[in-house]
CSV table of C-alpha atoms and ligand atoms in Angstrom, one decimal:
chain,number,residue,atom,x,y,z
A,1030,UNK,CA,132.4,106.3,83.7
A,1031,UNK,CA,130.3,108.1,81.5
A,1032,UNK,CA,129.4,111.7,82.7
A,1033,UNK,CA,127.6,114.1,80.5
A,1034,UNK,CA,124.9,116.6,80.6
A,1035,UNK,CA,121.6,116.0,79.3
A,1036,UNK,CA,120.2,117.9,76.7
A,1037,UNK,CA,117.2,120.0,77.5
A,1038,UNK,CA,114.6,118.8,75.3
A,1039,UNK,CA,110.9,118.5,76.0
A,1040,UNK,CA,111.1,114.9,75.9
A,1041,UNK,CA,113.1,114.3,78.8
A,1042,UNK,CA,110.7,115.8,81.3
A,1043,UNK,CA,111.6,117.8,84.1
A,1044,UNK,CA,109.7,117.2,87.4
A,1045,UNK,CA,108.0,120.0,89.7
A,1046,UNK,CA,111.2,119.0,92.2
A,1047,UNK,CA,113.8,119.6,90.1
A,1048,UNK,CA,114.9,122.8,90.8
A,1049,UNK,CA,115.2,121.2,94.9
A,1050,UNK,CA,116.7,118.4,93.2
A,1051,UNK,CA,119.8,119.6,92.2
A,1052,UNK,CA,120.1,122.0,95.3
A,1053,UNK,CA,120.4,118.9,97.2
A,1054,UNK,CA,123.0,117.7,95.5
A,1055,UNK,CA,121.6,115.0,93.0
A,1056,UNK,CA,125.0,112.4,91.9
A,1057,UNK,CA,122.6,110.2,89.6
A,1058,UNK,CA,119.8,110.0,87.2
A,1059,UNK,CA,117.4,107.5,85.2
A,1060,UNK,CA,114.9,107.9,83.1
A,1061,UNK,CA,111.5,106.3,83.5
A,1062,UNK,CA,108.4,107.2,82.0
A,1063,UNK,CA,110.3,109.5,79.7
A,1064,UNK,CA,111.2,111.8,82.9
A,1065,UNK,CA,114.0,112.4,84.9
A,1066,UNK,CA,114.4,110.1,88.1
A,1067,UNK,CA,117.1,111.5,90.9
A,1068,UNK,CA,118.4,107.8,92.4
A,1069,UNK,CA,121.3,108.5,94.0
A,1070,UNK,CA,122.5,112.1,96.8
A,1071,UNK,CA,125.9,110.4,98.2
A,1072,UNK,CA,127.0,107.1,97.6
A,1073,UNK,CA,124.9,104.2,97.5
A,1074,UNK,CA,126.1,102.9,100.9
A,1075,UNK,CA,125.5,106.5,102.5
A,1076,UNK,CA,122.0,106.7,100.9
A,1077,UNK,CA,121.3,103.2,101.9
A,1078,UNK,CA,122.2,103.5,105.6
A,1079,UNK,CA,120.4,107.1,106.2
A,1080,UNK,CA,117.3,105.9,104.6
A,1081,UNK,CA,116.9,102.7,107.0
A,1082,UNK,CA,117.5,105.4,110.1
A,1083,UNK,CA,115.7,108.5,109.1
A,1084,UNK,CA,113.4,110.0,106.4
A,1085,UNK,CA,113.7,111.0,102.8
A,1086,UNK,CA,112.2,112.5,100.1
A,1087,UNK,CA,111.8,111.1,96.7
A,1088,UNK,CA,110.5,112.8,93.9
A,1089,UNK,CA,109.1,109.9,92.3
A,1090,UNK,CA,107.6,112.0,89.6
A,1091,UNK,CA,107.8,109.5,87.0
A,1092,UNK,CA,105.6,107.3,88.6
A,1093,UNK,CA,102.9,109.1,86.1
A,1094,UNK,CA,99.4,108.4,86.9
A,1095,UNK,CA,97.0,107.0,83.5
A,1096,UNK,CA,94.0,108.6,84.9
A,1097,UNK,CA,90.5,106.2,84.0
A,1098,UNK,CA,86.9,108.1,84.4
A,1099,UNK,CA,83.8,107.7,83.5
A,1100,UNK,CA,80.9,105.1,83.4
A,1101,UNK,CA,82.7,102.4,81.7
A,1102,UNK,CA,85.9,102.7,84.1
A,1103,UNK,CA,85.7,99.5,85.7
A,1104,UNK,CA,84.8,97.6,83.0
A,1105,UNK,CA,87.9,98.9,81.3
A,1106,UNK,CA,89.9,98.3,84.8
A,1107,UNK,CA,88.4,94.6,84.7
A,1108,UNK,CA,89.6,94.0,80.9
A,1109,UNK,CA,93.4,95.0,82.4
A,1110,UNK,CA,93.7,93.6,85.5
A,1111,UNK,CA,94.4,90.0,86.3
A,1112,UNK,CA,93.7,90.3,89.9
A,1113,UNK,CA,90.1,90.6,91.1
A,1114,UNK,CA,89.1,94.0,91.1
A,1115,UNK,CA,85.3,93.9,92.4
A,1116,UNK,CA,85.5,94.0,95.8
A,1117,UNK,CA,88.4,96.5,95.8
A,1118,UNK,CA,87.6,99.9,98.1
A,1119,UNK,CA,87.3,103.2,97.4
A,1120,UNK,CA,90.7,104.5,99.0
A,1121,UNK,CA,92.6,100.7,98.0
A,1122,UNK,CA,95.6,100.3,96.4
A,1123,UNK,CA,96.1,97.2,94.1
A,1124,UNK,CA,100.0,96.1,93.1
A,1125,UNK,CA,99.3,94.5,89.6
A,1126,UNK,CA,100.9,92.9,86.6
A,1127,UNK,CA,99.2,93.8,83.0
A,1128,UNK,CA,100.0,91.6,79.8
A,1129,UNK,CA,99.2,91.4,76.5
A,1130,UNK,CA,97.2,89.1,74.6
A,1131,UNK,CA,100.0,86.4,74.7
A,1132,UNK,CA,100.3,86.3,78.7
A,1133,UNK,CA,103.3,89.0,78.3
A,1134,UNK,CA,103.9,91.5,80.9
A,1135,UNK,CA,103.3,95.5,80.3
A,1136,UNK,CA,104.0,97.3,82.8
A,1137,UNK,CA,103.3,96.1,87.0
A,1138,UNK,CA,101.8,99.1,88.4
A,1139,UNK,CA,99.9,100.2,91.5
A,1140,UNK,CA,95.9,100.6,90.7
A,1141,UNK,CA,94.1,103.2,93.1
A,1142,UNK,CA,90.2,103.1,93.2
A,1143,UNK,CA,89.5,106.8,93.4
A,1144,UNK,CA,85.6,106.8,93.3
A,1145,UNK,CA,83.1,103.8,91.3
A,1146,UNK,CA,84.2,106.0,88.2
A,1147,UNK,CA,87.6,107.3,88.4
A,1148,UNK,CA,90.9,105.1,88.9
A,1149,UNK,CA,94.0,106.1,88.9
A,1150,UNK,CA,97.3,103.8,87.3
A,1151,UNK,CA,100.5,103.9,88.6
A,1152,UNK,CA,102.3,103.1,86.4
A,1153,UNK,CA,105.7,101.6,86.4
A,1154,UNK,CA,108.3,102.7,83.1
A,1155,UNK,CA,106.6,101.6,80.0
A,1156,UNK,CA,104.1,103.6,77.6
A,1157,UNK,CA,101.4,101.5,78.6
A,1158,UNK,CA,99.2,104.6,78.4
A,1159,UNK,CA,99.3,104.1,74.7
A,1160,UNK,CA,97.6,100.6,75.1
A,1161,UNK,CA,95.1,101.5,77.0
A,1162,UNK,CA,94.1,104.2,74.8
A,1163,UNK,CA,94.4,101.6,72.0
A,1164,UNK,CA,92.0,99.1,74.1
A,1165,UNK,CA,89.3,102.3,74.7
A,1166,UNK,CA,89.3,103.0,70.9
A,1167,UNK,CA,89.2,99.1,69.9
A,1168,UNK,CA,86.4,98.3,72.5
A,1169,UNK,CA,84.5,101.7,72.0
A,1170,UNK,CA,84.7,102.3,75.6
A,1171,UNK,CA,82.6,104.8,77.4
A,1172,UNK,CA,86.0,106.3,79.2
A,1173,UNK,CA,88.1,109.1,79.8
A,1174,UNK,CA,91.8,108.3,80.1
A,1175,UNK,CA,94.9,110.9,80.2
A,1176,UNK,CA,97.9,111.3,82.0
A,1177,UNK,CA,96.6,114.2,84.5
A,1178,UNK,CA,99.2,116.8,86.2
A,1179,UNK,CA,99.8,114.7,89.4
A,1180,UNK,CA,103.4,113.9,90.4
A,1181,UNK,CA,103.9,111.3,93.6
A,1182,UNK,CA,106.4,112.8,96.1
A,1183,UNK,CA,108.0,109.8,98.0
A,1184,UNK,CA,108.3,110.1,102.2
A,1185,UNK,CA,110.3,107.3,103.2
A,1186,UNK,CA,112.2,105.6,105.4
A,1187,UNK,CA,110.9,104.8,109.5
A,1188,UNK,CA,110.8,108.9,110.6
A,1189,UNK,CA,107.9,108.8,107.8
A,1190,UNK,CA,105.0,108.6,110.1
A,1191,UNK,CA,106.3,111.3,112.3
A,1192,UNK,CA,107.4,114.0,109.2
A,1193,UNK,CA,103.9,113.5,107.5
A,1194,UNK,CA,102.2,113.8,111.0
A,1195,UNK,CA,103.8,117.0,111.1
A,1196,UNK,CA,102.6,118.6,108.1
A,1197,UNK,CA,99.3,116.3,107.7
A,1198,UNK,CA,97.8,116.1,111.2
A,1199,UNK,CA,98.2,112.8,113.2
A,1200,UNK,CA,95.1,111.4,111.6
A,1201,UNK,CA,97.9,110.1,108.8
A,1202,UNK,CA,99.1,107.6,111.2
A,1203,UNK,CA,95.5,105.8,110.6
A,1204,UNK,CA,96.4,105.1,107.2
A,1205,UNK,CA,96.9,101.3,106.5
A,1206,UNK,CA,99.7,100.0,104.0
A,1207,UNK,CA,98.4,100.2,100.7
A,1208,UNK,CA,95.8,102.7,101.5
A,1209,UNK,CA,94.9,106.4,100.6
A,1210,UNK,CA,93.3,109.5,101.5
A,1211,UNK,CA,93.0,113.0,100.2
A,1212,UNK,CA,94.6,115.6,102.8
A,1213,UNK,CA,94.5,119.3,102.7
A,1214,UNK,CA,97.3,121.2,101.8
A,1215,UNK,CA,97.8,125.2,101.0
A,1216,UNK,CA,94.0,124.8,100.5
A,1217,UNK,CA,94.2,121.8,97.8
A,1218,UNK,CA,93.5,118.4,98.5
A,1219,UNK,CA,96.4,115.9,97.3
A,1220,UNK,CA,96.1,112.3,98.2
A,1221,UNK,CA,98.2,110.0,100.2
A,1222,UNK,CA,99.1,106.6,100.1
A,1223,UNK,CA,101.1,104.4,102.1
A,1224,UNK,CA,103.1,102.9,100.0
A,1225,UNK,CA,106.7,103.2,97.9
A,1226,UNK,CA,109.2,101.5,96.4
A,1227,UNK,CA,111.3,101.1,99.4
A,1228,UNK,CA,110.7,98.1,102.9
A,1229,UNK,CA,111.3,100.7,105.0
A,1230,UNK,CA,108.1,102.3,105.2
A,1231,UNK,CA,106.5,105.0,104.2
A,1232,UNK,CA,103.9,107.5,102.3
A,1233,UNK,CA,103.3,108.7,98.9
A,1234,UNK,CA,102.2,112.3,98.3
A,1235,UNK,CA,100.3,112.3,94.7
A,1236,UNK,CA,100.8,116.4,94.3
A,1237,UNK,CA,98.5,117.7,92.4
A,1238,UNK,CA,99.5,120.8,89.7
A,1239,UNK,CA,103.4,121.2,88.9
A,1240,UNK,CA,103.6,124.4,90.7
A,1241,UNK,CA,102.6,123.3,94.1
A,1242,UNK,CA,105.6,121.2,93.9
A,1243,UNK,CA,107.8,123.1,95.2
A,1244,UNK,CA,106.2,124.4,98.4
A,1245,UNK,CA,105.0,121.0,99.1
A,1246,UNK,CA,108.8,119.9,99.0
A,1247,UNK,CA,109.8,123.0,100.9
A,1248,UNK,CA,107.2,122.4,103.8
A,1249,UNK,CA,108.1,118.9,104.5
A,1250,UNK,CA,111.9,119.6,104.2
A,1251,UNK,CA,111.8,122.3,107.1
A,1252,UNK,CA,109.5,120.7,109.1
A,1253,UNK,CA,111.8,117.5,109.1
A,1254,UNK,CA,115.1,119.2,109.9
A,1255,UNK,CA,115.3,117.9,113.2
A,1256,UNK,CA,114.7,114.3,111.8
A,1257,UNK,CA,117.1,114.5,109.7
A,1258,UNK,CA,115.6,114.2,106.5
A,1259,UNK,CA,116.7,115.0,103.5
A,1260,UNK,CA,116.6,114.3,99.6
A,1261,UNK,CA,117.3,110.6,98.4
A,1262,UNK,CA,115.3,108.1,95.4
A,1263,UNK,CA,114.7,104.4,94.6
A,1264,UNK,CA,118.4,102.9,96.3
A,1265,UNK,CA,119.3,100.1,94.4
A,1266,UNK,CA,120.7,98.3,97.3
A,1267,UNK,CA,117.5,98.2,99.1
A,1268,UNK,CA,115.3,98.0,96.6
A,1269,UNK,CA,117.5,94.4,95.5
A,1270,UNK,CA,117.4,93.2,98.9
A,1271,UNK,CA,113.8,93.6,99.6
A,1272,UNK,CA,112.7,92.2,95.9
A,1273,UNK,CA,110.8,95.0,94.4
A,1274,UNK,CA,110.8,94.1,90.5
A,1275,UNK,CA,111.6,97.4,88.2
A,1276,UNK,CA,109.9,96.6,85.0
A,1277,UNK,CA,112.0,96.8,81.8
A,1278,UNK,CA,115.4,95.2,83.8
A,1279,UNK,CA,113.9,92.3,86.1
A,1280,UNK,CA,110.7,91.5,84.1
A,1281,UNK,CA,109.9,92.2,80.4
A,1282,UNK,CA,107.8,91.9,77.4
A,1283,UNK,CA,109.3,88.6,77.1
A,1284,UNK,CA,108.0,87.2,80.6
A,1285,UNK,CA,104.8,86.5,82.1
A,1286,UNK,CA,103.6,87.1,85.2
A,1287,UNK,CA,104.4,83.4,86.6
A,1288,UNK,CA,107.9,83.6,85.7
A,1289,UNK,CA,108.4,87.0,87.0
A,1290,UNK,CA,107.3,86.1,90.5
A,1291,UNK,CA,104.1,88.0,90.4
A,1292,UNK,CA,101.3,84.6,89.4
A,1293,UNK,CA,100.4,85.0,93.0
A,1294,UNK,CA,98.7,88.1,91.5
A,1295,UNK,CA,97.2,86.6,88.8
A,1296,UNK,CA,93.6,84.7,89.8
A,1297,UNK,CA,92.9,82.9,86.8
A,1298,UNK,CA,89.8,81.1,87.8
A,1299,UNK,CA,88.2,84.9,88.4
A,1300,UNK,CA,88.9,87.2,86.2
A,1301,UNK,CA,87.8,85.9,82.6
A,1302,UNK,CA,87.1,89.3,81.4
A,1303,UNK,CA,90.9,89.8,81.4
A,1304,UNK,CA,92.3,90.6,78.1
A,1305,UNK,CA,95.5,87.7,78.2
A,1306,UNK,CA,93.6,85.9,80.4
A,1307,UNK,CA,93.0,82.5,77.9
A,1308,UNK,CA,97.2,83.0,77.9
A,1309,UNK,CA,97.6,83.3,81.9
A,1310,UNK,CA,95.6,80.3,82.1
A,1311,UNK,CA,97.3,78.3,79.9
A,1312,UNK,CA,100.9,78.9,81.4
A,1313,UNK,CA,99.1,78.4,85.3
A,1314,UNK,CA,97.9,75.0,83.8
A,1315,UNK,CA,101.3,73.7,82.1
A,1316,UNK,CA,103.9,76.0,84.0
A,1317,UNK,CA,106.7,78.0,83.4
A,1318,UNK,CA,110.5,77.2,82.5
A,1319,UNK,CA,112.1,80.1,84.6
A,1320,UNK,CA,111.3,82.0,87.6
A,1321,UNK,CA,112.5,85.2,88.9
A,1322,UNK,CA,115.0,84.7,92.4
A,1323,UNK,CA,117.2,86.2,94.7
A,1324,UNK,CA,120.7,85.1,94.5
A,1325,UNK,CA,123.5,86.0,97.1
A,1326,UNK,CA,126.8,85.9,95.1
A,1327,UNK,CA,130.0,85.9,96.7
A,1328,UNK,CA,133.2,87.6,96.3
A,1329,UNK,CA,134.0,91.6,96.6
A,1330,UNK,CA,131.8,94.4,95.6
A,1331,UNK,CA,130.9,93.8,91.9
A,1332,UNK,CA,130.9,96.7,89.1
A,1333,UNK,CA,127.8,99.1,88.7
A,1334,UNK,CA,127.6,98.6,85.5
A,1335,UNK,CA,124.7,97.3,82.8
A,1336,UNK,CA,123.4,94.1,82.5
A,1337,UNK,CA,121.8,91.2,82.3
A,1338,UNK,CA,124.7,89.0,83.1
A,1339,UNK,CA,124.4,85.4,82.2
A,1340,UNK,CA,124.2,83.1,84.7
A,1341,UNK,CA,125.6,78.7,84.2
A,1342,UNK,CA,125.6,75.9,86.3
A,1343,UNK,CA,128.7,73.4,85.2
A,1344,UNK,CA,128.7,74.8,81.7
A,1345,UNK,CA,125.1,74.6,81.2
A,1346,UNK,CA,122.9,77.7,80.6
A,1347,UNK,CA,120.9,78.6,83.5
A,1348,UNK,CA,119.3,82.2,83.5
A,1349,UNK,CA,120.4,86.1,83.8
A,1350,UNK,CA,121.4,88.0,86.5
A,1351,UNK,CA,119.1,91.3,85.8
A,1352,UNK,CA,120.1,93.8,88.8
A,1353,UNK,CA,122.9,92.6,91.0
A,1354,UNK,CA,124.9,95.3,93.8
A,1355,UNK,CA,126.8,95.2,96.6
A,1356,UNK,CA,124.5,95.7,100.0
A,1357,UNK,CA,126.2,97.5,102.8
A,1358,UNK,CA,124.1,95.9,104.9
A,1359,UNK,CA,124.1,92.5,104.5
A,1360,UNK,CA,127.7,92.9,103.4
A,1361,UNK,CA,127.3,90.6,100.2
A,1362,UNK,CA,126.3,90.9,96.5
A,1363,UNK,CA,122.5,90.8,96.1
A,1364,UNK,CA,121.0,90.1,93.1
A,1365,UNK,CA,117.7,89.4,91.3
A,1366,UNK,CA,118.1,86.7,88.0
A,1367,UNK,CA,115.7,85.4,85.7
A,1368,UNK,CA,116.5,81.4,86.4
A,1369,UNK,CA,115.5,78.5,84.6
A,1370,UNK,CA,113.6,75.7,86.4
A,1371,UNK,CA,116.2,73.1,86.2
A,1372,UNK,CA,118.8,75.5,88.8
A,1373,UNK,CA,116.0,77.4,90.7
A,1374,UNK,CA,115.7,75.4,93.5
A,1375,UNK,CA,116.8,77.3,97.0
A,1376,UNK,CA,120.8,76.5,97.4
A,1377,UNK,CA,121.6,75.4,94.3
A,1378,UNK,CA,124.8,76.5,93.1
A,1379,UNK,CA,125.3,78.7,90.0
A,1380,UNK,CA,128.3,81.4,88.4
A,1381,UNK,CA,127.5,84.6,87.6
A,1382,UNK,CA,129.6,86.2,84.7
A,1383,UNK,CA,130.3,89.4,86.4
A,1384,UNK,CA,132.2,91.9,83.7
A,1385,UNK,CA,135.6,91.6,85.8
A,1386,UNK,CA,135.6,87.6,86.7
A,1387,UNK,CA,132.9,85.2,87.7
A,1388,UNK,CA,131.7,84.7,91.2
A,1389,UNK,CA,130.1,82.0,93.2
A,1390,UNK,CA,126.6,82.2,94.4
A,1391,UNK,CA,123.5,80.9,95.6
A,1392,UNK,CA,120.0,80.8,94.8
A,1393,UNK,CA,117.7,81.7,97.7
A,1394,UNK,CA,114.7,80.8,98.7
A,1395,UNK,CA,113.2,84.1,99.5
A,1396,UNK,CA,114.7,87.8,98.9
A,1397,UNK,CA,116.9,89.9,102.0
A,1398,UNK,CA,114.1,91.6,103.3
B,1400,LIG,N1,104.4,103.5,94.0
B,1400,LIG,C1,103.5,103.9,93.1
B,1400,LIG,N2,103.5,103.7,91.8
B,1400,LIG,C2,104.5,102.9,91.3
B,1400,LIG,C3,105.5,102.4,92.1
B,1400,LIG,C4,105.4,102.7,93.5
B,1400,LIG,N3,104.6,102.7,90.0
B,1400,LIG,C5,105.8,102.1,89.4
B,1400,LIG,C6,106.4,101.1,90.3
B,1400,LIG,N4,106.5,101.6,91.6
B,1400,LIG,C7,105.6,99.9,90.2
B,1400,LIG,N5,106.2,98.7,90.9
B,1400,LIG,C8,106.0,98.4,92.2
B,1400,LIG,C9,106.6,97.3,92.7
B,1400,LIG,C10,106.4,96.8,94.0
B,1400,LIG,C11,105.5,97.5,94.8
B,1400,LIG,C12,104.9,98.6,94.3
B,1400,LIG,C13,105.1,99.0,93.0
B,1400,LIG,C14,105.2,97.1,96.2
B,1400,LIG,N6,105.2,95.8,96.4
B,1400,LIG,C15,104.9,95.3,97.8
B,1400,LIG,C16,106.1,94.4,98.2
B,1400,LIG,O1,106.7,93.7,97.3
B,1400,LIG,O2,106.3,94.3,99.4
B,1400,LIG,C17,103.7,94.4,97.8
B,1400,LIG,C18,102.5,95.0,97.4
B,1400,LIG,C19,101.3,94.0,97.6
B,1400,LIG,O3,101.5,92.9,97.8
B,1400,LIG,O4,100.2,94.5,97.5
B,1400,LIG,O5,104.9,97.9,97.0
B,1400,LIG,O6,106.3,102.3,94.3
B,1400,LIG,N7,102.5,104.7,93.6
C-alpha cells in the first residue's frame, strides 16, 4: 500500500476545510480539480453504514464552480449544453454531459441558473474551464467566465434536513431536489442546493470566500452533535451502488454521452446550437457499440486497487470494469463497466479479471440503488 505525504505545492490546492479535515481524522485522499478531496474517515464499510443512518459533512471543495456572467451568458450556456436550457429557472439545477466537437464527453457537471445573466458550472474533474475560455475567445463572446472563490460543503445523509434546519431555519426543508436558494449566514448570503453525490439525500452549501470556511464547518458540526454527525466524502461503495458516474474513471474523452449512460440527457432534436451537436446526432441515429452497466460480481471482497479491469465473455472481449468495490450493504461486489453491445444485455454472464483471480458476474439491468 502506498503511503506518503504530499508535497505542499500550490498546485495541489488546499480547501477552506482542511485544517477540520485532518482534525477529524481524514485516512484518504484524491485529487480532483487539482485539489485535495478527503474520501475516506474509517473504513469504507464504517463510513458507508454511518452515512445511510446519520449526517455528514463533505468538503466537496473541488467541485469548483466556472462562473458565466454577462449578456451573452446563455448564449454561451446554449453552445455547451446538450440538454435544453430555455425554460430552465432561476434557482434550477441541471445534471449535464459536455462534449467536444466529435460527440466526446468533457466533463458531466451540474449547471445552476443563478440570474438571466449569471450561471454557475459545477464542474466534475477535468479542466474544462480552459475550454470554455477557449470557446469565449473563438466565438468573441460578450462573457465573463472565472473560477470564483466558492467551495461546496456537502450535508449528507437522511439527518440532512434536520442539521441544515438547524442552522438555516426550517424554510430549507422547502427546497426541492435539484433546487437552490441563497441563505443567510454570519451576515453573507451562500447558496444551497439539494443535491450531492451521494442517494441518500441531502444539501450542498456553495460557501462563499475561503475564510468563512471554517466557521461554516464549525457551526454545523456543533449544532449536529446530537445527530451524530460527523466528517465523511464521496464513499465509493455507495456512490457504485447508486450509479453516479465520476468522470475521468467511468466515462472519458473516449465516450460519448450514449455510451456512458447519460443520452437520456442529450435532446438532439432541440438543441442545434450545441457545439458537438451534428456528432450527438449522428451516434442517436446509428447507435453505439458499448454502454455503461452495473454488474454484480461474485466471489469475496475484491482488492482496492486501480483499474479498468477487462472484462470477457467465453474468451471474447467484452468491455472494462471501471470502479468495482465490495458493498457492505448489499454484501456483494458492485461494479460499474464500460460493456460492449454484444454482452450488455441484463443477466448475461461475463468474467472480470480481478488482479488476484477472475470472478463471475452479472450484468444488471439497473444499478443497486
Ligand atoms: N454536486 C455538484 N457539483 C458536482 C457534483 C455534485 N460536480 C461534479 C460531479 N458531482 C458531477 N457529477 C454528478 C453526477 C451525478 C449527479 C450529480 C453530479 C446526480 N445525479 C442524479 C442521479 O443520478 O440520481 C440525477 C440528476 C438528474 O437526473 O437531474 O445528482 O454532486 N454541485
Amino acid at each position: 500500500m502506498f503511503k506518503a505525504d504530499i508535497f505542499p505545492s500550490i498546485r495541489i490546492r488546499k480547501t477552506p476545510f482542511w485544517d477540520r479535515v485532518v482534525e477529524a481524522g481524514v485516512k484518504s485522499c484524491s485529487v480532483y480539480n487539482h485539489m485535495l478531496m478527503p474520501v475516506r474517515f474509517e473504513t469504507y464499510d464504517i463510513d458507508y453504514f454511518h452515512l445511510k443512518e446519520h449526517v455528514q459533512l463533505w468538503d466537496v471543495s473541488c467541485e469548483r464552480q466556472i462562473e458565466v456572467t454577462g449578456q451573452e451568458a446563455t448564449k454561451l450556456i446554449e453552445l455547451l449544453s446538450p440538454r435544453p436550457i430555455k425554460n430552465l429557472r432561476i434557482g434550477k439545477c441541471l445534471y449535464f454531459p459536455v462534449v467536444d466537437q466529435h460527440g466526446g464527453m468533457l466533463n458531466d457537471p451540474v449547471l445552476l441558473k443563478l440570474s438571466e445573466t449569471r450561471y454557475w458550472i459545477s464542474i466534475a474533474d477535468s479542466d474544462y474551464l480552459l475550454w470554455v475560455l477557449a470557446l469565449v475567445a473563438a466565438y468573441n463572446l460578450n462573457v465573463k467566465v472565472f473560477e470564483p472563490d466558492v467551495s461546496p460543503l456537502g450535508v449528507q445523509g437522511p439527518k440532512s434536513d434536520e442539521l441544515m434546519s438547524r442552522v438555516f431555519g426550517s424554510s430549507i426543508m422547502d427546497l426541492k431536489f435539484f433546487e437552490f436558494q441563497a441563505y443567510e449566514f454570519a451576515g453573507k448570503e451562500h447558496f444551497v442546493s439539494r443535491s450531492g453525490y451521494s442517494k441518500q439525500g441531502g444539501f450542498e452549501i456553495y460557501v462563499e470566500g475561503f475564510e468563512n470556511g471554517i466557521p461554516m464547518w464549525d457551526t454545523l458540526m456543533e449544532a449536529g452533535e446530537d445527530l451524530s454527525v460527523r466528517a465523511g466524502g464521496p464513499n465509493y461503495p455507495e456512490r457504485v451502488e447508486g450509479g453516479l458516474l465520476s468522470y475521468g474513471t467511468d466515462i472519458t474523452l473516449n465516450n460519448n454521452p450514449f455510451e456512458s449512460g447519460l443520452g437520456k440527457y442529450c435532446d438532439v432534436n432541440s438543441t442545434p446550437k450545441c457545439l458537438g451537436y451534428e456528432a450527438l446526432k449522428r451516434v442517436f441515429e446509428n447507435g453505439w457499440e458499448r454502454e455503461i452497466r452495473s454488474l454484480d460480481v461474485e466471489g469475496d471482497k475484491v482488492p482496492l486497487c486501480h483499474v479498468p479491469w477487462k472484462v470477457t465473455a467465453d474468451g471474447e472481449f467484452a468491455g472494462n470494469v471501471t470502479s468495482i468495490t465490495w458493498s457492505p450493504g448489499f454484501k456483494t461486489n458492485v461494479a460499474i463497466g464500460m460493456i460492449e453491445k454484444e454482452f450488455w444485455n441484463p443477466n448475461t454472464e461475463v468474467l472480470v479479471h480481478a488482479p488476484d483471480y477472475p470472478r463471475k458476474a452479472k450484468v444488471r439491468d439497473k444499478f443497486f440503488i
